[in-house]
JSON list of C-alpha atoms in Angstrom, two decimals:
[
{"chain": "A", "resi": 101, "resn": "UNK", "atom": "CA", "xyz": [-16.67, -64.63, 14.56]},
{"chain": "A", "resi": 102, "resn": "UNK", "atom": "CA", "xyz": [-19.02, -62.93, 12.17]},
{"chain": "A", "resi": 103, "resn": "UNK", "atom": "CA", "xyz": [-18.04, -62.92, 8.94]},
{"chain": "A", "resi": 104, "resn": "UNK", "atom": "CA", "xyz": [-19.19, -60.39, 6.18]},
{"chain": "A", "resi": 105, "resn": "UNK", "atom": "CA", "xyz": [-19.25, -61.75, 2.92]},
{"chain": "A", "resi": 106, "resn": "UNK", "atom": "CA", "xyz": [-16.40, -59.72, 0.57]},
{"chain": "A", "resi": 107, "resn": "UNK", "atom": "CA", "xyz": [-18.83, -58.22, -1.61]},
{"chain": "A", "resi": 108, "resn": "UNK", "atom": "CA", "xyz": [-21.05, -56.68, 1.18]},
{"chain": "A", "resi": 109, "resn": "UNK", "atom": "CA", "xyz": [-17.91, -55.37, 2.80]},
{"chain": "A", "resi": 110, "resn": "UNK", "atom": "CA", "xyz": [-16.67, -53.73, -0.36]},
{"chain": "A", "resi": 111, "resn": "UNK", "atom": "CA", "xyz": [-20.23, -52.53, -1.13]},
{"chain": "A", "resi": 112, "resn": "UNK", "atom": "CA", "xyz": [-20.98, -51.12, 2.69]},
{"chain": "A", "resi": 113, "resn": "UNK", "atom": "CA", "xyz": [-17.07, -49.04, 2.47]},
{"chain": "A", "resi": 114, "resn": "UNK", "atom": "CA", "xyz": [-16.29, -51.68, 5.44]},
{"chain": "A", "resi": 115, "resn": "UNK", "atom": "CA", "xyz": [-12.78, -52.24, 4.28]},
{"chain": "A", "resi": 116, "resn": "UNK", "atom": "CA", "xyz": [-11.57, -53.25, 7.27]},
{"chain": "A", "resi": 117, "resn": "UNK", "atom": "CA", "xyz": [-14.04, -56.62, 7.15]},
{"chain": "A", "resi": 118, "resn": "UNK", "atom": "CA", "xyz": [-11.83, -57.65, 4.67]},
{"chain": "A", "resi": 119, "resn": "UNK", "atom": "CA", "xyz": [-9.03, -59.93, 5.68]},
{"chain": "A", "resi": 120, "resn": "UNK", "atom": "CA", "xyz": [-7.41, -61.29, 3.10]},
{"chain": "A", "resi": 121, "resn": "UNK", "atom": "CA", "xyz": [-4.33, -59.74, 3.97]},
{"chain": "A", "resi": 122, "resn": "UNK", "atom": "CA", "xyz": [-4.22, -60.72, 7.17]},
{"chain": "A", "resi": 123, "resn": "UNK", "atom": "CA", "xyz": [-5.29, -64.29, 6.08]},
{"chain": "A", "resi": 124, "resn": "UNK", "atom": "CA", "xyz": [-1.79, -63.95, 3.80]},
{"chain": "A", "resi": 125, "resn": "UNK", "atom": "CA", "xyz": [0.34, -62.53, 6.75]},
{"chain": "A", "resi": 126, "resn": "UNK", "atom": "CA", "xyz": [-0.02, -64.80, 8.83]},
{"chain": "A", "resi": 127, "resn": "UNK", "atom": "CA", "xyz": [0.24, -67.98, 7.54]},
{"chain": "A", "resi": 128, "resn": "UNK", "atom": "CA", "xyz": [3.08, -66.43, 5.46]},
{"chain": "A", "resi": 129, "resn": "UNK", "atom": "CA", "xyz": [4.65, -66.47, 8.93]},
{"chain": "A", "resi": 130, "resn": "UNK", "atom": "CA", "xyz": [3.96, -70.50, 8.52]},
{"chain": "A", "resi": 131, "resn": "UNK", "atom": "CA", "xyz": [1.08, -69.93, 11.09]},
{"chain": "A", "resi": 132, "resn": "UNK", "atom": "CA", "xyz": [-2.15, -72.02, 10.86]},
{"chain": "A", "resi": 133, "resn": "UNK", "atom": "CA", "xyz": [-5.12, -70.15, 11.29]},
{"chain": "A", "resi": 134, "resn": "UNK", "atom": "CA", "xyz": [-8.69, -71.27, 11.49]},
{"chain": "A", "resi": 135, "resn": "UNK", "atom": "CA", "xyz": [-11.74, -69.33, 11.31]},
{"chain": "A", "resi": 136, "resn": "UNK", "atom": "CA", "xyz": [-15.37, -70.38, 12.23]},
{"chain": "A", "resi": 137, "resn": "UNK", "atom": "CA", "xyz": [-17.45, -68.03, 10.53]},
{"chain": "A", "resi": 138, "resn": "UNK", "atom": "CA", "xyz": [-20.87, -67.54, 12.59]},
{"chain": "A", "resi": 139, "resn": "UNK", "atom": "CA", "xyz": [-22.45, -69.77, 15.08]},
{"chain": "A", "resi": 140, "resn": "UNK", "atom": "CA", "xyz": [-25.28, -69.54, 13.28]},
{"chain": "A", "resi": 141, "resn": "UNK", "atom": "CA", "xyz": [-23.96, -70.63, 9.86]},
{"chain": "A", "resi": 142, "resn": "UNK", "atom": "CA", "xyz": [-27.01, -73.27, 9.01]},
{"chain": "A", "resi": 143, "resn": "UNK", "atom": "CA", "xyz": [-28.74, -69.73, 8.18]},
{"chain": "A", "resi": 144, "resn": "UNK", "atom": "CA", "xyz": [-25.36, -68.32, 6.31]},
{"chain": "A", "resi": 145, "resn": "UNK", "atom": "CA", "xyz": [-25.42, -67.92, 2.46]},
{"chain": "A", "resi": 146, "resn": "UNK", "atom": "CA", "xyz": [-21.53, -69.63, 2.23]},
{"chain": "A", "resi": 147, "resn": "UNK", "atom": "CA", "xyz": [-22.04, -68.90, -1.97]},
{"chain": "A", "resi": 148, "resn": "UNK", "atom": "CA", "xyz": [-21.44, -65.64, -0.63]},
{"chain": "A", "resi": 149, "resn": "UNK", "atom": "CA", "xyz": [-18.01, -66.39, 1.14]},
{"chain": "A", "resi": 150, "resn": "UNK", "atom": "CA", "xyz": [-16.75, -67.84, -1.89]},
{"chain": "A", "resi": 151, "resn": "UNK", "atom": "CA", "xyz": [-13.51, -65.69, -2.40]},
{"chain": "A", "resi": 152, "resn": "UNK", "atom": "CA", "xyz": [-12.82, -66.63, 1.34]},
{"chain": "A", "resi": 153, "resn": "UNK", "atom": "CA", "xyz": [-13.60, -70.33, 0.15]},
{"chain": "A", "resi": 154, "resn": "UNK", "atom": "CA", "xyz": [-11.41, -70.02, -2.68]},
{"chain": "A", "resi": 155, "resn": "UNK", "atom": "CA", "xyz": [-7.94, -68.64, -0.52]},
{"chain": "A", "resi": 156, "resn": "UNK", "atom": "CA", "xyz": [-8.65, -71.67, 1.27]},
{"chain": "A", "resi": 157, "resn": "UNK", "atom": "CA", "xyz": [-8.84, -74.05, -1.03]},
{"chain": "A", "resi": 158, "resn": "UNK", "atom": "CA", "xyz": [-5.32, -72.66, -2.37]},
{"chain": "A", "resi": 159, "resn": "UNK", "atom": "CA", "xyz": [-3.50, -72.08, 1.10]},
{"chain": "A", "resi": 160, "resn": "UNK", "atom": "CA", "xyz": [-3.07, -75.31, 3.07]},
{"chain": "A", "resi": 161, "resn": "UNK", "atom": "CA", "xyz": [-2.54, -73.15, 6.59]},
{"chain": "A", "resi": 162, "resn": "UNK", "atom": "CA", "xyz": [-5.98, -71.33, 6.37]},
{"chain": "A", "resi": 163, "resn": "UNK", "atom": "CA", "xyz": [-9.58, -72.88, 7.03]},
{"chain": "A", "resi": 164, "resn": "UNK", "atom": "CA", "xyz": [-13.07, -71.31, 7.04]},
{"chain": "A", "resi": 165, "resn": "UNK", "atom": "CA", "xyz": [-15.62, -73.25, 8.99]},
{"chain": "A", "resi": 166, "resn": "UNK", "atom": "CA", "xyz": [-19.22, -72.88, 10.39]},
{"chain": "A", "resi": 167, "resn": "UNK", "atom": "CA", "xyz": [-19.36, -71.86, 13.61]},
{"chain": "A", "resi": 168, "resn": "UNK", "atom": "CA", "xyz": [-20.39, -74.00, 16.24]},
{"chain": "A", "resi": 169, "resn": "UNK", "atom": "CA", "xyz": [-23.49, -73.60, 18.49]},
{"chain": "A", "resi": 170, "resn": "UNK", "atom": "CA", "xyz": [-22.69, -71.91, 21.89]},
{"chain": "A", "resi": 171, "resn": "UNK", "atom": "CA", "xyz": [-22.80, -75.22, 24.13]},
{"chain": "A", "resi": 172, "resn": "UNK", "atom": "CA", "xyz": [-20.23, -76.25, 21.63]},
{"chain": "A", "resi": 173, "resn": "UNK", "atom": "CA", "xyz": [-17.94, -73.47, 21.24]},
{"chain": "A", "resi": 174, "resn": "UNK", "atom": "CA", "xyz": [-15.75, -74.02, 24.38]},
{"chain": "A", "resi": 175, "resn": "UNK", "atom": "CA", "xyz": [-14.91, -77.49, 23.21]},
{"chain": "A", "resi": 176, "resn": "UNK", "atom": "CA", "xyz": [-14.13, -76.41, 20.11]},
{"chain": "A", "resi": 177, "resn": "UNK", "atom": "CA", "xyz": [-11.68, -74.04, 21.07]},
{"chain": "A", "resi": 178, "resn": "UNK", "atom": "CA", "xyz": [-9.86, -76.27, 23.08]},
{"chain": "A", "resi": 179, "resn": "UNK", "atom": "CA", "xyz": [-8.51, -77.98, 20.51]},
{"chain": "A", "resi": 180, "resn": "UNK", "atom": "CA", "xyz": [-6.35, -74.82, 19.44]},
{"chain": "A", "resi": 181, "resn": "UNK", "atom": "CA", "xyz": [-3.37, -73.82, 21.15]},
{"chain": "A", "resi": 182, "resn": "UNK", "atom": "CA", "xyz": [-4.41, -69.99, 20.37]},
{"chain": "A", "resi": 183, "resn": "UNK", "atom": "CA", "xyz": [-7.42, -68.08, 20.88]},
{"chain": "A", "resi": 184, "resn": "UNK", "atom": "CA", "xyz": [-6.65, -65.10, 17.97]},
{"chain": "A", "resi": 185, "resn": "UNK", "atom": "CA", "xyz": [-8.23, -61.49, 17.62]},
{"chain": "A", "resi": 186, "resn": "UNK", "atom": "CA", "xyz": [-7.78, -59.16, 14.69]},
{"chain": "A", "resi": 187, "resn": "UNK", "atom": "CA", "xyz": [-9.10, -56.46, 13.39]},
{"chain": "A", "resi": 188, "resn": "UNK", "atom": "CA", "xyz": [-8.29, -54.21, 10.21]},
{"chain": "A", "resi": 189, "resn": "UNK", "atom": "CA", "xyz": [-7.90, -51.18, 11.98]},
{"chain": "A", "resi": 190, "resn": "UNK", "atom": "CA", "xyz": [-6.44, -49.39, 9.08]},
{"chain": "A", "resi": 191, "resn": "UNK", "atom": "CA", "xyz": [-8.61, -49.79, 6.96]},
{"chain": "A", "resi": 192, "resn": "UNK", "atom": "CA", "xyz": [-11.91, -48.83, 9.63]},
{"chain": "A", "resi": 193, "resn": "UNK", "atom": "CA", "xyz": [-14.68, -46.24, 8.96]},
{"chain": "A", "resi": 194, "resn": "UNK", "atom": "CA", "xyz": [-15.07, -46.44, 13.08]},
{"chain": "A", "resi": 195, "resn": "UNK", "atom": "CA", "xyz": [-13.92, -44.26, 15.65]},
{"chain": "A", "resi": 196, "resn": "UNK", "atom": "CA", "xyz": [-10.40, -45.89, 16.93]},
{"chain": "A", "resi": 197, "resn": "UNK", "atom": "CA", "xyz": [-11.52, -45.56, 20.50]},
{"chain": "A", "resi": 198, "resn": "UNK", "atom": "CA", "xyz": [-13.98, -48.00, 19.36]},
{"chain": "A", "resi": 199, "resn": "UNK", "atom": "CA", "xyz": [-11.18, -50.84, 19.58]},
{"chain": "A", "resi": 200, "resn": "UNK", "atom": "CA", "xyz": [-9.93, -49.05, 22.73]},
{"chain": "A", "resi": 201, "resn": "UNK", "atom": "CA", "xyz": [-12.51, -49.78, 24.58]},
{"chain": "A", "resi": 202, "resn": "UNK", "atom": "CA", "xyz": [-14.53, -52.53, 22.95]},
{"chain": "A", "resi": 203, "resn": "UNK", "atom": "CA", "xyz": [-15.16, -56.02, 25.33]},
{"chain": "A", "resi": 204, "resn": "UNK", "atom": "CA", "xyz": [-15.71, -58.61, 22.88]},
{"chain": "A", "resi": 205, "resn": "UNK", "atom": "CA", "xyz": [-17.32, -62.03, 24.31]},
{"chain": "A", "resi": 206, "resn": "UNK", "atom": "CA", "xyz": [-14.94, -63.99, 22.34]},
{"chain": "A", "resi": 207, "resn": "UNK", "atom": "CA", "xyz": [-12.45, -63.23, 24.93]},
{"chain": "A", "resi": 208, "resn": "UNK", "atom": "CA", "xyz": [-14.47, -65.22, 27.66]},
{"chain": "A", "resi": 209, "resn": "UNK", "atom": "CA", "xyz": [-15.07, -67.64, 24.92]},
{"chain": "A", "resi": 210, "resn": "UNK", "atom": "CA", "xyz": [-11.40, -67.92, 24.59]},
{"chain": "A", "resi": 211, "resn": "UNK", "atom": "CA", "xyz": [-11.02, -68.26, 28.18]},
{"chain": "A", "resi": 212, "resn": "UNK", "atom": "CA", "xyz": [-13.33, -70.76, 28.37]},
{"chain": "A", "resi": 213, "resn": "UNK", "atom": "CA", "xyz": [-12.36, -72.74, 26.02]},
{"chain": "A", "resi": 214, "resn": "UNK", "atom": "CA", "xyz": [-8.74, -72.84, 28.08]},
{"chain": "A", "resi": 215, "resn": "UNK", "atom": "CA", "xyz": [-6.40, -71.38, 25.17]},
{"chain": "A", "resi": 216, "resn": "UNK", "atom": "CA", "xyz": [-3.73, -68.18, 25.70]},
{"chain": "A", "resi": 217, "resn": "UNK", "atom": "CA", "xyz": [-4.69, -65.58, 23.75]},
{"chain": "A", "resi": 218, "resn": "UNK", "atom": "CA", "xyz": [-3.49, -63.17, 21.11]},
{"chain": "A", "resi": 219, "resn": "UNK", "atom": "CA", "xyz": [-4.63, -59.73, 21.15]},
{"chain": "A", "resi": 220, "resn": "UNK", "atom": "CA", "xyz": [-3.80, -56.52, 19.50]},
{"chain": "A", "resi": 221, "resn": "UNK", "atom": "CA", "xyz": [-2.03, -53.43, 21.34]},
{"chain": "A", "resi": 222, "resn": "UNK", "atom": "CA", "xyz": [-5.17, -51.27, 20.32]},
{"chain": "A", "resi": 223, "resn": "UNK", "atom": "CA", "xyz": [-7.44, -53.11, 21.67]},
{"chain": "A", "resi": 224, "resn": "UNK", "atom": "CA", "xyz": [-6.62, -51.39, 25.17]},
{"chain": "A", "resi": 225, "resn": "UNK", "atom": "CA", "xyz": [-9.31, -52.42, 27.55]},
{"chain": "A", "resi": 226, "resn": "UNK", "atom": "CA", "xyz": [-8.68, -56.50, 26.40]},
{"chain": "A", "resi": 227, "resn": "UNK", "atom": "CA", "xyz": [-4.93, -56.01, 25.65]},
{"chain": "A", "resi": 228, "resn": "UNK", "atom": "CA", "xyz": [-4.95, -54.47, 29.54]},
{"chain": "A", "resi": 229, "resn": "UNK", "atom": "CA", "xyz": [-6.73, -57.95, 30.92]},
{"chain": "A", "resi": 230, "resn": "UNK", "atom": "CA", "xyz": [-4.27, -60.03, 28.95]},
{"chain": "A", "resi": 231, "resn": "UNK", "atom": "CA", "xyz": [-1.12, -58.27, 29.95]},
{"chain": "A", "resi": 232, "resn": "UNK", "atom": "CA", "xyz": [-2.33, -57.90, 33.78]},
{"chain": "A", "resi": 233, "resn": "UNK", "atom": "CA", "xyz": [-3.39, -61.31, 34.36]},
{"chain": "A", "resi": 234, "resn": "UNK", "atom": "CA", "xyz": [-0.97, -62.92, 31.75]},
{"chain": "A", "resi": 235, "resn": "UNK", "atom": "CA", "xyz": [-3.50, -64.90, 29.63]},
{"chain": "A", "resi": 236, "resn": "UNK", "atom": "CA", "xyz": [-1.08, -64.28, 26.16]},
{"chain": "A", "resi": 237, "resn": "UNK", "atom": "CA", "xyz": [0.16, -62.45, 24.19]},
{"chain": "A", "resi": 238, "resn": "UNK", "atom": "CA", "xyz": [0.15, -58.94, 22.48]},
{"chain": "A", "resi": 239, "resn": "UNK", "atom": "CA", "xyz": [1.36, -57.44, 19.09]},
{"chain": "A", "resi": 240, "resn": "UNK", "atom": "CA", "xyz": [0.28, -54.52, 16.81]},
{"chain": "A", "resi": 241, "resn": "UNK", "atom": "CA", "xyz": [-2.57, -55.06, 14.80]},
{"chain": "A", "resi": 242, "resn": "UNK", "atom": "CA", "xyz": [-1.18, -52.79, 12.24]},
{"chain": "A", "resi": 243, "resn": "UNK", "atom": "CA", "xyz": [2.18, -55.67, 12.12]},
{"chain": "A", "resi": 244, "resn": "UNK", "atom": "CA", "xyz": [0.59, -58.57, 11.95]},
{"chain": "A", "resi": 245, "resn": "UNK", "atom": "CA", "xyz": [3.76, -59.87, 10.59]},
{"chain": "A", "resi": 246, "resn": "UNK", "atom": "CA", "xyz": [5.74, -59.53, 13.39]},
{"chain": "A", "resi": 247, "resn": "UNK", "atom": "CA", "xyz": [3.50, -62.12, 15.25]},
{"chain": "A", "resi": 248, "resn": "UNK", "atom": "CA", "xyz": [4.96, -65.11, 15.07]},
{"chain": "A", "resi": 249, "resn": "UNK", "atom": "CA", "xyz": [8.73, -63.54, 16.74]},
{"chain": "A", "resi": 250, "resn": "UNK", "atom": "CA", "xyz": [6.08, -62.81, 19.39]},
{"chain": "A", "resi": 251, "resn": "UNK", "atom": "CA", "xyz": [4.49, -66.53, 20.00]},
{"chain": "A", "resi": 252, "resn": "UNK", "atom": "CA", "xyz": [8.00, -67.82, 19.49]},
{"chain": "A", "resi": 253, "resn": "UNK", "atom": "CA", "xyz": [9.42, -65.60, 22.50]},
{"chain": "A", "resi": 254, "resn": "UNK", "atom": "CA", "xyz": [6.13, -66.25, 24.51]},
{"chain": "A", "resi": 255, "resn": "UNK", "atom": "CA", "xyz": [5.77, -68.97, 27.72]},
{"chain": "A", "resi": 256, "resn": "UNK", "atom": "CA", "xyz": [2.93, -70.90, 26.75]},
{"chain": "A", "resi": 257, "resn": "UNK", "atom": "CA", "xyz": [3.44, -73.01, 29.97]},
{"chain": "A", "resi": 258, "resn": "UNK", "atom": "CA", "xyz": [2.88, -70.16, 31.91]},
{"chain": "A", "resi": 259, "resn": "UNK", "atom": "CA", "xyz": [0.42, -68.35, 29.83]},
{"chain": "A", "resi": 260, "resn": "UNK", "atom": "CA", "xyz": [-1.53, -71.46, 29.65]},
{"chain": "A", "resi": 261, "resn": "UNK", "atom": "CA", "xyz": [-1.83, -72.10, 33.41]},
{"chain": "A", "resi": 262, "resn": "UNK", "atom": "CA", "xyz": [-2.40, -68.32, 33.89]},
{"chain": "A", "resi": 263, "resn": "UNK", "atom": "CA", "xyz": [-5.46, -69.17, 31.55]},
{"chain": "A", "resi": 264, "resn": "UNK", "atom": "CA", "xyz": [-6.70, -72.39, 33.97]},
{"chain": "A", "resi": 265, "resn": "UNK", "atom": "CA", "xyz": [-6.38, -69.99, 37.11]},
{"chain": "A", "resi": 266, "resn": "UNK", "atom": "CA", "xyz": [-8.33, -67.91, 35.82]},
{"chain": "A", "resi": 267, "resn": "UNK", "atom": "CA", "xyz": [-10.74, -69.61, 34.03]},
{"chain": "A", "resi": 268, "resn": "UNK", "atom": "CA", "xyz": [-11.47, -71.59, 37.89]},
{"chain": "A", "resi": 269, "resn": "UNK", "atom": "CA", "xyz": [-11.32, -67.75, 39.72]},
{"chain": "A", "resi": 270, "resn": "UNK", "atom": "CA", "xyz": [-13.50, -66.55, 37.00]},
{"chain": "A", "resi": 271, "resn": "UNK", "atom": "CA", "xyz": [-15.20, -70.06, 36.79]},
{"chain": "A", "resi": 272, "resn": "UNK", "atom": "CA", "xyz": [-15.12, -70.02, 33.35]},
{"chain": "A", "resi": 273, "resn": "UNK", "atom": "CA", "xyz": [-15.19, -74.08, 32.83]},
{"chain": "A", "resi": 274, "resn": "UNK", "atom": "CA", "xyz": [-16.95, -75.66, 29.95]}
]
């Protein structure tokens, strides 16, 4: 994912790039979450992340890493059992219908890379795909807290051999 530094966020009024609540939510929920910050993060200024840094070096369920190349990304995510999407939408200077209808590549990444995924209600187009096909699960971006009843409730067996079939359908294979 891309990963604007705190400071530019605050100083651009892009609130919602900042996710230290989320961070907090959900591995308050005793969730592990890992985030790769850009795949192009030889070129990224990490001084610059440092308050991202910091939460991590103080909470044991959250990691920031650099991103991985694209040849590499699939593998990557295949050692997750979730492929995760989020976005502040509270806190946005966009237009909503922005997340409505947005098609972010991560989801084929995701797909790729063979995991179920987690995607937010208002992310309608995505949310749609996930729900239709069942490739994982979907929650309220604006509850983040209420994921982990969600992935407790969910079939991974099924969600994650929803993923294969469609990942050789779609052929999707890394």
């Amino acid at each position: 994912t891309g990963l604007i530094p705190p400071g530019r966020a605050r100083e651009l009024g892009h609130f919602n790039h900042l996710l230290h609540g989320m961070i907090s939510d959900i591995t308050g929920q005793g969730l592990s979450l890992d985030i790769y910050a850009n795949q192009n993060s030889h070129d990224m200024k990490w001084e610059r992340q440092q308050e991202y840094l910091e939460l991590a070096a103080r909470n044991v369920r959250f990691n920031l890493y650099p991103g991985r190349p694209i040849h590499k990304i699939a593998a990557t995510i295949n050692q997750y059992d979730w492929g995760f999407f989020y976005d502040n939408i509270q806190d946005s200077s966009y237009d909503t219908s922005h997340y409505q209808y947005n098609m972010a590549t991560k989801f084929f990444s995701y797909l790729e890379g063979g995991v179920p995924i987690i995607i937010y209600r208002q992310a309608g187009y995505i949310a749609s795909l996930v729900e239709k096909y069942g490739l994982g699960v979907v929650y309220d971006a604006s509850h983040p807290s209420s994921l982990r009843s969600i992935i407790d409730k969910a079939d991974y067996a099924s969600l994650s051999a929803n993923v294969a079939r469609i990942r050789e359908q779609w052929e999707l294979s890394h």
